[in-house]
Amino acid sequence: NQGTSASRVATTNETGGYTAPSLPPGAYTVQAEMRGFRMAVQTNLYLEVNQTLRADLDLKVGDVAEKIEVSAVAAQLQTDSSTVATTVGNRKVVELPLNGRSFTQLTILVPGAVGTGTATFQSSGTTVSISGLRSENNNYTLDGVNNNETFFKSYGVQPSIDAIQEFKVQTNITSAEFGTGAGANVNVVTKSGSNEFHGNLFEFHRNQRLSSKNFFAERADQPIPVFRQNQFGGTLGGPVKRNSTFFFFSYDQTKFGRGQSLLSSIPTAAMLAGDLSRDFEGKPAPQIFDPATTRTVNGVLVRDPFPGNIIPTSRIDPAVIAYNKAFIPTPNISVPGSNYINANSNTLDGKQWMIRGDQRLGNNNTLTGRMSLNRSDNLRPANFTTYDNILKNTFANAMISDTHTFGANTILDIRAGYHRNNLQTQDSSPGGKDAVVNWINTHKISGVPAFKKESVPLYPQFAINGLFSVSQGGFPFPDDTYSFLGSVSRITGSHLLKIGWDFRHMRNLDDGFFTANFNFNKNATADPQNVATTGQSMASYLLGLPDSALRNIGDTTAIMRKNDYSVYVQDDWKVTQDLTLNLGLRYDYLAWPHHRDDKLGSFDLDTGKFIWDGINPVDGSPPNVRRGIVEPNYTNFAPRIGFAYRMGGKTTVRSGYGL
């Protein structure tokens, strides 16, 4: 390795072939020598992640002290693997223009890839569909260990692009080493230190003064919305002890504020006081009827109209009056279709750091450890200035690996990984916890439980059809994945045999919370004989008469567990100098998630009965279905076969099949 001076010894077989598996990516020098022949050397051979790189050396008769050296300057053709892959090196990652500086934006460079947008509840990055498959089918790894966001099925940690050595997107995979997803395998490799100190500092800045108006803003003579974005940080790597101990550190921070305009329709002061003779635009409003006068006349339901379309103040629900004071602002514009605008900024403060260490323990052992952490706080304005939505994300990924060489023919590579996703989104509440507790305890609306979640102060959610709705909810999704994987590679003649395993233990917590939801439509204040053109949802709201309501009962926390087991065997057989067969078999046991305390239940459409996997909380009866409810697949065998045929050194034909 030209950066760390690490070396590996390999012995050729009877046909002159040699293999050095499980090497980390980087620039290498390959040297061949034999008594009675001149030494042959190739330098600047760049090995990519998950690549089989061919380096042919020609030994000529002569003194072993003589040396023939060749420096590789062009990209080497992949001639010994049937897997199709695209590698994006550090130069492309750093130098290509990226608005947001996320490596995921470069995955759309892969043939057959289409960007599908930013992942759910993430503030940056791009999900991608490859070969027509869903973006959720891709598998993301970081330095060989799991890096998947498990709830919405997307990427997890996004390292600073200055900390990425390269990443590879593998499609049409025929190696049994890879599984768990039918899409692409996206493997990111972080930088390591070397015998030379290297580092950098960077700052990327954007603001509205560097932007142009769009077509509509130009036509309306509107100013460019305020926008400020700064991304800054740096990296440093080098030796702690030359040729044996190395470190690498990176830090990256993103801060931006972006002006935006949210238009909505809100009740006027007259409407809040009960005068519903006109709508928020001042136009005549539909007639409203008093539900308290509902009666049957000659077998027909009838109601009396409110005189002048005005609800007496004494009839307005006190809980609604207090709710309006907390949430409903004063109209501030008058444009067709809207009478209120919230121009608060969308702000983001994101930090990410990574530290990595590499230790050579003699000539046959290399130990690597890395820790990565991403945190971001995203304040997203709601329709009203009285509350906001706050998105807090934390992604952590840790890895430790040990690569040990036993002689010239056997390699053991083991890795342990930890990955955490903690997606949290929550609406703020006017006045904070004390105001919420006071509102709930004062009005005691039927169906709204007493305030219990001290850390989650939320009002109930009121939605008035055709006018406005207030969001008061949120959820945390802390998910932890522990992985232990490894492989043993053995060179036997012209065969490279590899046996490996991958065990993953997942711990997920889902706690979507809200106090209660109430939906109001016009039915309660419409003429029973003419519902289509009478009644107003605002009138039903002022009277406190919802059309439907929803609330949680009992413990809303789902504490889920899951264990996945995978094993595989792979044989890369070099049949001739030009033909390589890739043969493999993989087995995956993918368990169905189960509740830690066996609290899952469902309804069986086949039998028409309820099923549960723990003690029934209603009648105390024992479980009537297996743990986790769903029967897993025990026959998930996946054969893989492929070949790569080299034609003249400049052309390679590949083909493969796999499940």
XYZ file of C-alpha atoms in Angstrom:
659
model
C 0.000 0.000 0.000
C 1.642 3.229 -1.147
C 0.004 5.290 1.596
C 0.633 3.138 4.676
C 3.481 0.840 3.517
C 1.410 -2.206 4.514
C 2.428 -5.273 2.494
C 0.961 -8.655 1.608
C 2.851 -11.716 0.290
C 1.188 -14.037 -2.237
C 2.464 -17.149 -4.022
C 1.571 -17.964 -7.616
C -0.018 -21.254 -8.604
C 1.108 -23.615 -11.349
C -0.331 -21.338 -14.068
C 1.241 -18.171 -12.684
C -1.962 -16.816 -11.162
C -2.013 -15.129 -7.771
C -4.661 -13.575 -5.503
C -4.512 -11.152 -2.569
C -8.073 -10.844 -1.181
C -9.570 -8.449 1.390
C -7.278 -5.511 0.656
C -8.484 -2.020 1.602
C -8.976 0.432 -1.284
C -6.024 2.587 -2.229
C -2.957 2.925 -4.424
C -0.727 -0.153 -4.568
C 2.596 -1.360 -5.872
C 2.768 -4.989 -7.059
C 6.182 -6.632 -7.172
C 7.062 -10.094 -8.536
C 10.400 -11.833 -8.264
C 11.895 -15.276 -8.855
C 15.433 -16.583 -8.947
C 16.913 -16.321 -12.420
C 14.509 -13.581 -13.526
C 14.479 -9.818 -13.370
C 12.188 -8.276 -10.755
C 8.947 -6.879 -12.238
C 7.131 -3.982 -10.572
C 3.866 -2.179 -11.306
C 3.167 1.018 -9.396
C 0.165 3.326 -8.999
C -2.369 0.524 -9.314
C -5.539 1.893 -7.742
C -7.754 -0.704 -6.072
C -11.386 0.329 -5.663
C -13.795 -0.892 -3.002
C -15.196 -4.396 -3.685
C -13.074 -4.633 -6.838
C -11.170 -7.537 -8.342
C -8.161 -5.813 -9.930
C -5.966 -7.687 -12.378
C -2.243 -6.868 -12.519
C -0.207 -8.979 -14.980
C 3.569 -8.973 -14.549
C 5.998 -10.343 -17.134
C 9.204 -11.826 -15.684
C 12.172 -11.739 -18.034
C 15.351 -13.768 -17.723
C 18.072 -11.861 -15.904
C 19.571 -11.012 -12.544
C 17.047 -10.698 -9.716
C 18.794 -7.461 -8.732
C 17.651 -5.950 -12.022
C 14.210 -4.397 -12.018
C 11.609 -3.584 -14.668
C 9.141 -0.996 -13.361
C 5.857 0.031 -14.995
C 3.645 2.825 -13.683
C -0.092 2.513 -14.324
C -1.602 5.762 -15.558
C -4.929 4.617 -17.021
C -7.921 3.073 -15.298
C -7.699 -0.690 -15.156
C -10.425 -2.716 -16.844
C -12.424 -5.001 -14.544
C -11.892 -8.395 -16.170
C -12.453 -10.973 -13.426
C -15.949 -10.309 -12.050
C -19.422 -10.548 -13.540
C -20.840 -7.890 -11.202
C -21.505 -4.506 -12.816
C -20.502 -1.532 -10.678
C -19.767 2.190 -10.826
C -17.089 3.690 -8.598
C -17.059 7.386 -7.721
C -13.620 8.403 -6.491
C -12.651 11.170 -4.092
C -11.829 13.669 -6.836
C -15.321 13.439 -8.310
C -16.927 13.476 -4.877
C -15.120 16.673 -3.866
C -14.939 18.584 -7.159
C -18.329 17.964 -8.781
C -20.864 20.697 -7.884
C -23.180 19.466 -5.137
C -25.886 21.664 -3.673
C -25.835 20.269 -0.151
C -22.570 18.317 -0.428
C -24.085 14.845 0.013
C -22.513 11.824 -1.670
C -25.991 10.431 -2.328
C -26.495 13.116 -4.980
C -23.806 11.423 -7.078
C -25.581 8.070 -7.152
C -27.649 9.396 -10.062
C -24.454 9.178 -12.173
C -24.898 5.397 -12.225
C -26.377 4.036 -15.474
C -30.046 3.227 -14.943
C -30.367 5.449 -11.853
C -33.112 8.024 -11.298
C -33.290 10.366 -8.316
C -36.526 10.069 -6.327
C -36.154 12.979 -3.889
C -34.988 13.485 -0.325
C -35.673 10.663 2.117
C -38.623 11.060 4.483
C -37.798 13.271 7.487
C -34.225 13.844 6.328
C -32.912 17.324 5.597
C -30.456 16.484 2.810
C -29.397 13.820 0.344
C -31.116 12.024 -2.516
C -32.793 8.647 -2.694
C -32.363 6.805 -5.965
C -34.170 4.153 -7.978
C -31.806 1.858 -9.886
C -32.822 -0.488 -12.698
C -36.488 0.318 -12.103
C -36.547 -0.919 -8.498
C -37.864 1.061 -5.564
C -35.371 3.228 -3.697
C -36.255 1.256 -0.540
C -34.648 -1.846 -2.120
C -31.111 -0.434 -1.992
C -28.620 -1.511 0.661
C -26.230 1.074 2.145
C -22.991 0.179 3.906
C -20.271 2.340 5.442
C -16.828 0.745 5.594
C -18.514 -2.611 5.094
C -21.096 -2.400 7.910
C -24.815 -1.615 7.856
C -25.748 2.034 7.200
C -29.494 1.798 6.518
C -32.224 3.954 8.014
C -34.574 1.146 8.924
C -38.005 2.779 9.276
C -38.346 4.581 5.935
C -35.723 2.381 4.192
C -33.121 4.910 3.067
C -29.530 5.955 3.793
C -28.306 6.613 7.329
C -25.080 8.485 8.112
C -23.910 10.795 5.335
C -20.176 11.371 5.887
C -18.674 14.680 4.851
C -17.625 14.354 1.213
C -14.126 15.437 2.271
C -13.955 12.320 4.471
C -14.933 9.896 1.691
C -12.189 8.054 -0.156
C -14.660 6.642 -2.666
C -17.975 4.881 -2.936
C -19.186 2.142 -5.225
C -22.682 1.423 -6.490
C -22.975 -2.255 -7.421
C -25.798 -3.287 -9.729
C -26.554 -6.641 -11.333
C -24.838 -8.287 -8.377
C -23.860 -11.923 -8.876
C -21.657 -12.362 -5.806
C -23.265 -14.278 -2.944
C -21.549 -11.891 -0.526
C -24.299 -9.319 -1.038
C -27.975 -9.647 -0.215
C -30.798 -8.251 1.974
C -31.961 -5.916 -0.813
C -32.985 -6.477 -4.428
C -31.623 -3.101 -5.514
C -28.097 -1.752 -5.610
C -25.422 -2.085 -2.950
C -23.968 1.342 -2.110
C -20.710 0.942 -0.187
C -18.963 4.074 1.098
C -15.324 3.885 2.203
C -13.955 6.586 4.486
C -10.444 7.974 4.303
C -7.681 6.665 6.520
C -4.479 8.306 7.616
C -1.168 7.615 5.891
C 2.534 8.225 6.414
C 2.070 11.848 5.310
C 0.008 14.516 7.063
C -2.857 15.803 4.933
C -5.739 18.118 5.733
C -7.991 20.831 4.411
C -10.342 23.630 5.443
C -13.406 24.593 3.457
C -16.281 27.065 3.388
C -19.172 27.071 0.930
C -21.502 30.061 0.959
C -24.742 30.944 -0.806
C -27.187 33.804 -0.336
C -30.052 35.471 -2.157
C -27.741 38.113 -3.629
C -26.065 35.368 -5.658
C -29.379 34.089 -7.006
C -31.637 35.302 -9.787
C -35.385 35.803 -9.706
C -37.581 33.119 -11.140
C -40.026 33.903 -13.913
C -43.021 34.573 -11.670
C -41.133 36.718 -9.146
C -39.791 38.835 -11.994
C -43.258 39.332 -13.464
C -44.736 40.267 -10.086
C -41.763 42.492 -9.185
C -41.280 40.518 -5.952
C -37.957 40.480 -4.080
C -35.883 37.313 -3.896
C -36.666 35.508 -0.603
C -33.983 35.691 2.052
C -31.596 32.752 1.818
C -28.298 32.162 3.596
C -26.360 28.906 3.552
C -22.939 28.155 4.977
C -21.131 24.831 4.989
C -17.750 24.783 6.630
C -15.321 22.399 8.258
C -12.097 20.554 7.677
C -10.165 17.295 7.801
C -6.826 16.135 9.166
C -5.107 12.785 8.796
C -1.655 11.362 9.208
C 0.602 9.036 11.184
C 0.722 8.579 14.922
C 3.606 6.195 14.347
C 4.976 5.774 10.852
C 4.153 2.518 9.063
C 1.942 1.275 11.910
C -0.542 3.725 13.474
C -2.674 6.242 11.570
C -5.585 8.585 12.282
C -8.126 10.612 10.318
C -10.605 13.224 11.591
C -13.271 15.297 9.848
C -15.821 17.927 10.878
C -18.578 19.449 8.768
C -21.310 21.918 9.747
C -24.217 23.239 7.711
C -26.299 26.278 8.632
C -28.985 27.809 6.502
C -32.000 30.062 6.745
C -34.473 30.221 3.892
C -37.383 32.603 3.654
C -40.679 31.130 2.559
C -44.293 32.200 2.248
C -47.091 29.964 3.543
C -50.581 31.090 2.536
C -53.708 29.981 4.371
C -57.314 30.874 5.054
C -58.180 31.692 8.659
C -61.345 32.953 10.380
C -61.864 36.684 10.721
C -62.582 38.299 14.079
C -66.278 38.449 13.174
C -66.333 34.742 12.350
C -64.647 33.849 15.637
C -67.335 35.887 17.423
C -70.075 33.841 15.729
C -70.959 36.054 12.749
C -70.889 33.634 9.820
C -72.948 35.714 7.428
C -69.880 36.168 5.221
C -66.806 34.028 4.556
C -63.190 35.097 5.072
C -63.203 36.854 1.675
C -66.302 38.861 2.542
C -68.651 36.912 0.270
C -72.135 35.771 1.418
C -71.837 32.449 3.244
C -74.234 29.454 3.214
C -77.110 29.445 5.684
C -76.378 27.676 8.973
C -78.960 25.823 11.074
C -79.193 25.286 14.813
C -78.599 21.596 15.655
C -80.286 22.139 19.033
C -83.614 22.599 17.204
C -83.448 19.308 15.303
C -86.835 17.565 15.351
C -89.125 15.389 13.258
C -92.083 16.979 11.457
C -94.333 14.696 9.442
C -91.577 12.078 9.431
C -88.961 14.534 8.165
C -85.971 15.940 10.099
C -85.997 19.728 10.257
C -83.911 22.458 11.923
C -84.353 26.174 12.467
C -81.831 28.555 10.867
C -79.678 30.828 12.989
C -81.106 34.335 12.501
C -78.758 36.400 10.352
C -76.337 33.460 10.242
C -75.047 34.559 13.648
C -74.335 32.116 16.479
C -74.989 33.720 19.885
C -71.793 34.218 21.869
C -73.255 32.180 24.716
C -73.468 29.158 22.404
C -69.787 29.164 21.391
C -67.900 26.340 23.119
C -65.509 27.698 25.824
C -62.831 25.175 24.797
C -62.997 26.490 21.229
C -62.685 30.099 22.432
C -59.530 29.237 24.398
C -58.173 27.207 21.468
C -58.695 30.121 19.087
C -56.863 32.511 21.412
C -53.890 30.127 21.495
C -53.622 29.307 17.800
C -55.537 31.630 15.472
C -53.630 34.790 14.445
C -55.119 37.933 12.913
C -55.520 38.005 9.109
C -52.703 40.029 7.550
C -53.320 39.959 3.773
C -56.205 40.131 1.357
C -55.620 38.107 -1.793
C -57.927 35.763 -3.690
C -58.161 32.472 -1.806
C -56.124 33.492 1.257
C -56.097 36.043 4.036
C -52.989 35.076 6.010
C -49.295 34.623 5.233
C -46.545 33.220 7.443
C -43.142 34.406 6.206
C -40.981 32.864 8.947
C -37.744 31.224 7.801
C -36.989 27.531 7.495
C -33.717 27.036 9.383
C -31.257 24.147 9.645
C -28.243 23.561 11.845
C -26.487 20.289 11.010
C -23.213 18.951 12.392
C -21.264 15.848 11.459
C -17.940 14.492 12.569
C -15.906 11.353 12.067
C -12.783 9.912 13.627
C -10.969 6.843 12.351
C -7.892 4.946 13.468
C -5.890 2.199 11.742
C -3.334 0.024 13.522
C -0.974 -2.494 11.943
C -0.218 -5.302 14.378
C 2.799 -6.815 12.691
C 2.829 -7.759 9.025
C -0.220 -10.030 9.179
C -2.838 -8.094 11.113
C -4.643 -4.762 10.668
C -7.118 -3.312 13.153
C -9.474 -0.460 12.168
C -11.970 1.518 14.211
C -14.258 4.375 13.179
C -17.021 6.492 14.720
C -19.346 8.759 12.719
C -22.077 11.051 14.034
C -24.601 13.280 12.226
C -26.955 15.622 14.075
C -29.360 18.180 12.658
C -32.050 20.521 13.971
C -34.538 21.701 11.363
C -37.144 24.326 12.311
C -39.986 24.204 9.786
C -42.663 26.912 10.015
C -46.300 25.834 10.140
C -49.170 27.678 8.474
C -49.536 29.922 11.527
C -46.819 31.801 13.407
C -48.211 30.500 16.700
C -46.461 27.133 16.390
C -43.722 25.358 14.404
C -42.632 21.863 13.466
C -39.246 20.769 14.765
C -37.315 17.934 13.123
C -34.366 16.566 15.088
C -32.280 13.802 13.524
C -29.367 11.880 14.980
C -27.491 9.241 13.002
C -24.560 7.344 14.489
C -22.419 4.625 12.934
C -19.496 2.827 14.549
C -17.289 0.082 13.157
C -14.362 -2.026 14.274
C -12.662 -4.537 11.985
C -9.772 -6.951 12.129
C -8.092 -8.417 9.056
C -5.650 -11.245 9.707
C -3.497 -13.116 7.197
C -2.623 -16.764 7.853
C 0.266 -17.598 5.569
C -0.002 -16.682 1.915
C -3.354 -18.323 1.208
C -5.855 -17.614 4.006
C -7.458 -14.325 5.106
C -9.837 -13.768 8.036
C -11.852 -10.533 7.980
C -14.274 -9.833 10.844
C -16.284 -6.682 11.530
C -18.644 -5.448 14.214
C -20.920 -2.497 13.608
C -23.434 -0.339 15.430
C -25.911 1.921 13.659
C -28.468 4.241 15.247
C -31.215 6.268 13.602
C -33.142 8.628 15.822
C -35.725 10.538 13.802
C -37.803 12.883 15.931
C -40.447 15.282 14.718
C -42.766 17.286 16.944
C -45.027 20.297 16.701
C -44.532 23.056 19.240
C -47.439 24.254 21.378
C -48.345 27.900 22.143
C -47.492 28.682 25.755
C -45.609 25.434 26.296
C -46.436 22.618 28.696
C -48.121 24.739 31.370
C -50.597 26.211 28.881
C -51.418 22.767 27.469
C -51.952 21.214 30.900
C -54.145 24.132 31.941
C -56.258 23.896 28.756
C -56.793 20.128 29.089
C -57.547 20.248 32.814
C -59.880 23.240 32.449
C -62.048 22.060 29.581
C -61.985 18.282 30.090
C -63.240 17.399 26.622
C -64.675 13.908 26.452
C -62.145 11.658 24.743
C -59.128 13.834 25.528
C -57.052 11.950 28.109
C -55.451 13.605 31.085
C -52.009 14.952 30.350
C -49.472 12.174 30.997
C -46.483 12.609 28.679
C -44.535 15.287 30.529
C -42.037 15.663 27.675
C -44.724 15.951 24.980
C -46.973 18.979 25.669
C -49.604 18.904 22.920
C -53.082 20.266 22.398
C -55.626 18.118 20.557
C -55.648 18.555 16.795
C -58.626 20.440 15.337
C -59.276 20.304 11.582
C -62.012 22.496 10.078
C -62.853 21.226 6.603
C -62.275 23.762 3.850
C -60.711 26.332 6.155
C -57.776 25.433 8.376
C -56.269 22.705 10.504
C -53.846 22.754 13.397
C -51.182 20.056 13.649
C -50.316 18.875 17.141
C -48.427 15.625 16.943
C -45.068 14.010 16.555
C -43.110 10.859 17.054
C -39.647 9.553 17.895
C -38.222 6.668 15.850
C -35.039 5.554 17.648
C -33.765 2.446 15.859
C -30.588 0.537 16.754
C -28.916 -2.136 14.639
C -26.037 -4.259 15.900
C -24.183 -6.242 13.248
C -21.476 -8.870 13.348
C -20.128 -10.113 10.054
C -17.035 -11.654 8.612
C -15.500 -13.937 6.054
C -12.734 -16.470 5.568
C -11.004 -16.429 2.178
C -8.851 -19.322 1.014
C -6.775 -19.511 -2.158
C -6.661 -23.053 -3.536
C -5.030 -23.395 -6.925
C -7.116 -21.367 -9.360
C -10.006 -21.019 -6.893
C -10.657 -18.187 -4.455
C -13.095 -19.632 -1.919
C -14.902 -17.305 0.452
C -17.233 -18.291 3.279
C -18.981 -15.532 5.188
C -21.758 -14.615 7.590
C -23.785 -11.557 8.574
C -25.813 -11.349 11.793
C -27.973 -8.306 12.571
C -29.945 -7.574 15.723
C -32.414 -4.680 15.422
C -34.116 -2.800 18.243
C -36.830 -0.352 17.159
C -39.096 1.936 19.123
C -42.162 3.540 17.546
C -44.140 6.013 19.636
C -46.331 8.187 17.451
C -48.140 10.471 19.862
C -51.013 12.921 19.815
C -53.609 13.863 22.402
C -56.693 13.553 20.177
C -57.876 14.457 16.675
C -61.199 16.174 15.950
C -62.550 16.777 12.454
C -65.342 19.270 11.824
C -67.521 19.422 8.722
C -70.771 21.241 7.908
C -73.205 18.375 8.550
C -74.025 19.356 12.147
C -75.192 22.835 11.040
C -76.754 21.982 7.667
C -80.413 21.669 6.739
C -81.066 17.892 6.926
C -83.113 18.216 3.722
C -80.501 20.295 1.865
C -77.056 19.336 3.108
C -75.343 20.130 -0.196
C -75.839 23.918 -0.110
C -76.280 24.687 3.591
C -74.191 24.485 6.744
C -70.634 25.534 7.516
C -67.792 23.568 9.062
C -66.807 26.736 10.947
C -70.239 26.801 12.597
C -69.899 23.168 13.677
C -66.475 24.023 15.102
C -67.705 27.018 17.117
C -70.480 24.882 18.580
C -67.986 22.136 19.475
C -69.677 19.475 17.337
C -67.063 17.337 15.523
C -68.016 14.942 12.766
C -65.351 12.412 13.817
C -62.680 12.014 16.465
C -59.659 9.830 17.063
C -57.588 9.131 20.133
C -55.047 6.632 21.402
C -56.012 4.240 24.157
C -53.439 2.586 26.379
C -49.705 2.401 25.780
C -48.785 3.774 22.342
C -45.171 2.612 22.477
C -44.179 -0.295 20.220
C -40.861 -1.804 21.318
C -39.841 -4.066 18.460
C -37.049 -6.623 18.074
C -35.707 -8.500 15.050
C -32.841 -10.898 14.272
C -31.541 -11.595 10.764
C -29.020 -14.315 9.867
C -27.174 -14.683 6.572
C -24.469 -17.106 5.420
C -22.880 -17.537 2.023
C -20.194 -19.372 0.090
C -18.526 -17.895 -2.983
C -16.092 -19.514 -5.427
C -14.302 -17.292 -7.936
C -12.744 -19.836 -10.283
C -10.178 -18.713 -12.810
C -10.775 -21.382 -15.434
C -8.245 -19.893 -17.868
C -6.238 -16.698 -18.062
C -9.218 -15.086 -19.803
C -12.266 -16.816 -18.281
C -13.449 -16.428 -14.684
C -16.520 -18.117 -13.220
C -18.254 -16.575 -10.197
C -20.276 -19.239 -8.359
C -22.088 -18.710 -5.081
C -24.921 -19.669 -2.770
C -26.492 -17.474 -0.096
C -29.018 -18.234 2.633
C -30.951 -15.522 4.479
C -33.201 -15.987 7.484
C -35.070 -12.698 7.773
C -37.217 -12.818 10.881
C -40.459 -10.894 11.266
C -40.331 -8.113 13.905
C -41.860 -8.989 17.258
C -42.810 -6.889 20.264
C -40.436 -7.172 23.189
C -43.356 -7.791 25.549
C -45.495 -9.785 23.066
C -48.197 -7.147 22.546
C -48.984 -7.567 18.860
C -52.471 -8.272 17.595
C -54.307 -8.319 14.292
C -57.402 -9.577 12.491
C -57.208 -12.721 10.362
C -59.293 -12.196 7.229
C -59.200 -15.915 6.421
C -60.757 -17.054 9.698
C -62.620 -13.878 10.599
C -61.093 -13.891 14.073
C -58.764 -11.688 16.104
C -55.271 -13.024 16.757
C -52.672 -12.033 19.348
C -49.192 -13.248 20.247
C -49.253 -12.522 23.985
C -51.708 -12.544 26.857
C -54.951 -11.009 25.614
C -55.342 -7.682 27.489
C -59.160 -7.909 27.342
C -59.937 -11.367 28.716
C -56.524 -12.701 29.772
C -56.607 -15.610 27.330
C -53.298 -17.112 26.113
C -51.754 -16.315 22.711
C -53.320 -17.978 19.684
C -50.570 -17.296 17.126
C -46.768 -17.475 16.962
C -44.605 -14.662 18.285
C -44.539 -11.799 15.783
C -47.717 -13.187 14.153
C -46.157 -13.731 10.700
C -44.462 -17.025 9.806
C -40.944 -16.333 8.437
C -39.533 -17.847 5.255
C -37.145 -20.688 6.080
C -36.260 -21.533 2.457
C -34.648 -18.291 1.329
C -31.767 -19.792 -0.676
C -30.223 -17.573 -3.343
C -27.943 -19.209 -5.948
C -25.609 -16.940 -7.925
C -23.721 -17.702 -11.124
C -21.803 -15.450 -13.465
C -18.799 -15.262 -15.730
C -16.372 -12.672 -17.050
C -14.482 -13.341 -20.285
C -11.561 -11.171 -21.343
C -11.183 -10.651 -25.075
C -7.797 -9.280 -26.072
C -7.195 -7.234 -22.933
C -9.439 -4.320 -23.976
C -12.864 -5.959 -23.964
C -14.687 -7.968 -21.311
C -17.950 -9.860 -21.712
C -19.987 -10.431 -18.533
C -23.144 -12.280 -17.707
C -24.793 -13.487 -14.547
C -27.894 -14.789 -12.845
C -28.954 -14.692 -9.246
C -31.810 -14.618 -6.761
